[in-house]
Amino acid sequence: MNVTLTINGTAHTYDLEPRTLLVQLIREHAGLTGTNIGCDTSSCGACSVHLDGEAVKSCTLLAVQADGADVTTIEGMASADGTMHPVQQAFMDEHGLQCGFCTPGMVMAASSLLAENPSPTDEDVRIGLEGNLCRCTGYHNIVKAVLTASGADQ
Amino acid sequence: MIPAPFDYVRAESTEEAIALVGQHGDESKFIAGGHSLLPLMKLRLAQPSVLIDIGRVTDLSYVRDAGDHVAIGALTRHMDVETSEVLREHAPLLAHATSHVGDPQVRHRGTIGGSIAHADPASDLPAVALALGATYVAQGPNGTREIAAADFATSYLESALADDELLTEIRVPKMNGAGWGFEKFNRRAQDWAIVGVAAWRRNGDAGVALVNMGSTPVLATGVVSALADGASVADAAQLAADGTDPQPDLNASIEYRQHLARALTKRALDIASS
């Protein structure tokens, strides 16, 4: 069936099997491979994208459920001129990543968190990112990055 | 992992959803946020041949002050329950417990009705609704009926809902200033509870329900009776595991779950009593 949605500001229509997951649409049909598949069971958060402005786990969403929605992936976070989103910049400045696999999902979850709570405490960030696993950093610099970004223009 | 193939139909209204399930029968399943159903479908633990998407039935998303209770539309998302001012004032135990469901991404999609209809004894909300004495409204081809939370879960992942019925509303009695506590014990932040306890106290009344202590959410009736008879919280909490039938798994043995039920009941009641 046809699924029409906007990804990073561009409208797309795909003819898909109903069982196609949103993350498959993003990676395999739209060719945007910044969104990672980690656990594939809505635990790790690597597949987090924004659906109508809120972070969701795209491995646990059918593409047909996103019909008509506005999706933002990690590729849509930087400005057209390449200027990084404040959360991306903060992850770089605070060394909030090592291997980088969880980073796209972390950035999407963190920016959604900051949209809902622009001035989080350290604890707010730790609780707010409970749906995203990182196996490298021990989270400390990720939390620092989100706190740094919260002082920036969202 | 992708689910097995299925046909997909979309309902725009409650009536259309019920008509569609009448048409497609018991091989069909409703999908709302999908955060209980899709993981099961990916694991082939559920293989409905037709999915009826009710995620766009917007008239089932609301939180209303209805006098002696708060009426919550079944399609109200966890994030909207958690942040509802009406619920924070009149049913703070539910608003708080909902903030412990899954993680923010899950709460952006998952719905209260989906969680309750799924009837998972390891889920937080069915036990919270049970402790609060909630009533569920189900709509079918012949109209609506009310089901008490205590009569809803019939066995593991099974409920009193008929195949052609849709859970449409959750009615939560106002807590009227009752003290409350919610204790959820797990190893990782976003996990299901190994054991959880929802408790409230107001004057001589109390309600206590347990998460993951049997094939359905369980009312800790012995604890409540003991409190009514004047027992201390510590003594009453010792009865929390009585009559329960917890299962062992990788996280906990039966004995450990029983211990957790007693310890967490004491903690929740201490907070509710303070």
mmCIF file of C-alpha atoms in Angstrom, chain A residues 22-85:
data_model
loop_
_atom_site.group_PDB
_atom_site.id
_atom_site.type_symbol
_atom_site.label_atom_id
_atom_site.label_comp_id
_atom_site.label_asym_id
_atom_site.label_seq_id
_atom_site.Cartn_x
_atom_site.Cartn_y
_atom_site.Cartn_z
ATOM 1 C CA LEU A 22 9.530 2.656 9.618
ATOM 2 C CA VAL A 23 13.253 2.049 10.106
ATOM 3 C CA GLN A 24 13.291 -0.105 6.954
ATOM 4 C CA LEU A 25 11.552 2.631 5.002
ATOM 5 C CA ILE A 26 14.139 5.123 6.214
ATOM 6 C CA ARG A 27 17.203 2.954 5.596
ATOM 7 C CA GLU A 28 16.263 0.801 2.616
ATOM 8 C CA HIS A 29 13.763 2.888 0.680
ATOM 9 C CA ALA A 30 14.854 6.445 1.482
ATOM 10 C CA GLY A 31 18.522 5.394 1.653
ATOM 11 C CA LEU A 32 19.148 7.286 4.879
ATOM 12 C CA THR A 33 21.437 4.951 6.802
ATOM 13 C CA GLY A 34 22.324 7.304 9.638
ATOM 14 C CA THR A 35 19.454 5.757 11.597
ATOM 15 C CA ASN A 36 20.852 2.525 13.001
ATOM 16 C CA ILE A 37 19.181 -0.747 13.873
ATOM 17 C CA GLY A 38 20.637 -1.977 17.153
ATOM 18 C CA CYS A 39 18.546 -4.327 19.240
ATOM 19 C CA ASP A 40 15.485 -4.249 16.975
ATOM 20 C CA THR A 41 13.320 -4.721 20.081
ATOM 21 C CA SER A 42 12.741 -1.080 21.161
ATOM 22 C CA SER A 43 15.305 -1.337 23.941
ATOM 23 C CA CYS A 44 18.476 0.339 22.677
ATOM 24 C CA GLY A 45 17.211 3.529 21.029
ATOM 25 C CA ALA A 46 19.714 3.475 18.137
ATOM 26 C CA CYS A 47 16.810 3.754 15.677
ATOM 27 C CA SER A 48 15.311 6.868 17.315
ATOM 28 C CA VAL A 49 13.912 9.442 14.901
ATOM 29 C CA HIS A 50 11.468 12.293 15.317
ATOM 30 C CA LEU A 51 7.877 11.632 14.297
ATOM 31 C CA ASP A 52 5.973 14.918 14.179
ATOM 32 C CA GLY A 53 8.641 16.424 16.399
ATOM 33 C CA GLU A 54 8.863 13.703 19.064
ATOM 34 C CA ALA A 55 11.446 10.964 19.468
ATOM 35 C CA VAL A 56 10.154 7.478 18.679
ATOM 36 C CA LYS A 57 11.791 4.113 18.062
ATOM 37 C CA SER A 58 11.462 3.470 14.351
ATOM 38 C CA CYS A 59 12.024 -0.296 14.743
ATOM 39 C CA THR A 60 8.726 -0.552 16.629
ATOM 40 C CA LEU A 61 6.586 1.426 14.261
ATOM 41 C CA LEU A 62 5.077 0.268 10.994
ATOM 42 C CA ALA A 63 5.746 2.556 8.078
ATOM 43 C CA VAL A 64 1.986 2.648 7.466
ATOM 44 C CA GLN A 65 1.512 4.082 10.954
ATOM 45 C CA ALA A 66 3.699 7.008 9.886
ATOM 46 C CA ASP A 67 1.604 7.679 6.775
ATOM 47 C CA GLY A 68 1.135 11.448 6.565
ATOM 48 C CA ALA A 69 3.719 12.155 9.263
ATOM 49 C CA ASP A 70 6.680 14.486 9.339
ATOM 50 C CA VAL A 71 9.831 12.476 10.061
ATOM 51 C CA THR A 72 13.233 13.885 10.951
ATOM 52 C CA THR A 73 16.315 11.678 10.965
ATOM 53 C CA ILE A 74 19.882 12.446 11.969
ATOM 54 C CA GLU A 75 20.570 13.535 8.380
ATOM 55 C CA GLY A 76 18.019 16.315 8.817
ATOM 56 C CA MET A 77 19.547 17.816 11.956
ATOM 57 C CA ALA A 78 22.372 19.899 10.494
ATOM 58 C CA SER A 79 21.552 23.068 8.541
ATOM 59 C CA ALA A 80 21.751 23.075 4.764
ATOM 60 C CA ASP A 81 25.117 24.827 4.959
ATOM 61 C CA GLY A 82 26.508 22.022 7.098
ATOM 62 C CA THR A 83 26.312 23.806 10.438
ATOM 63 C CA MET A 84 25.677 21.147 13.013
ATOM 64 C CA HIS A 85 22.606 21.158 15.221
#
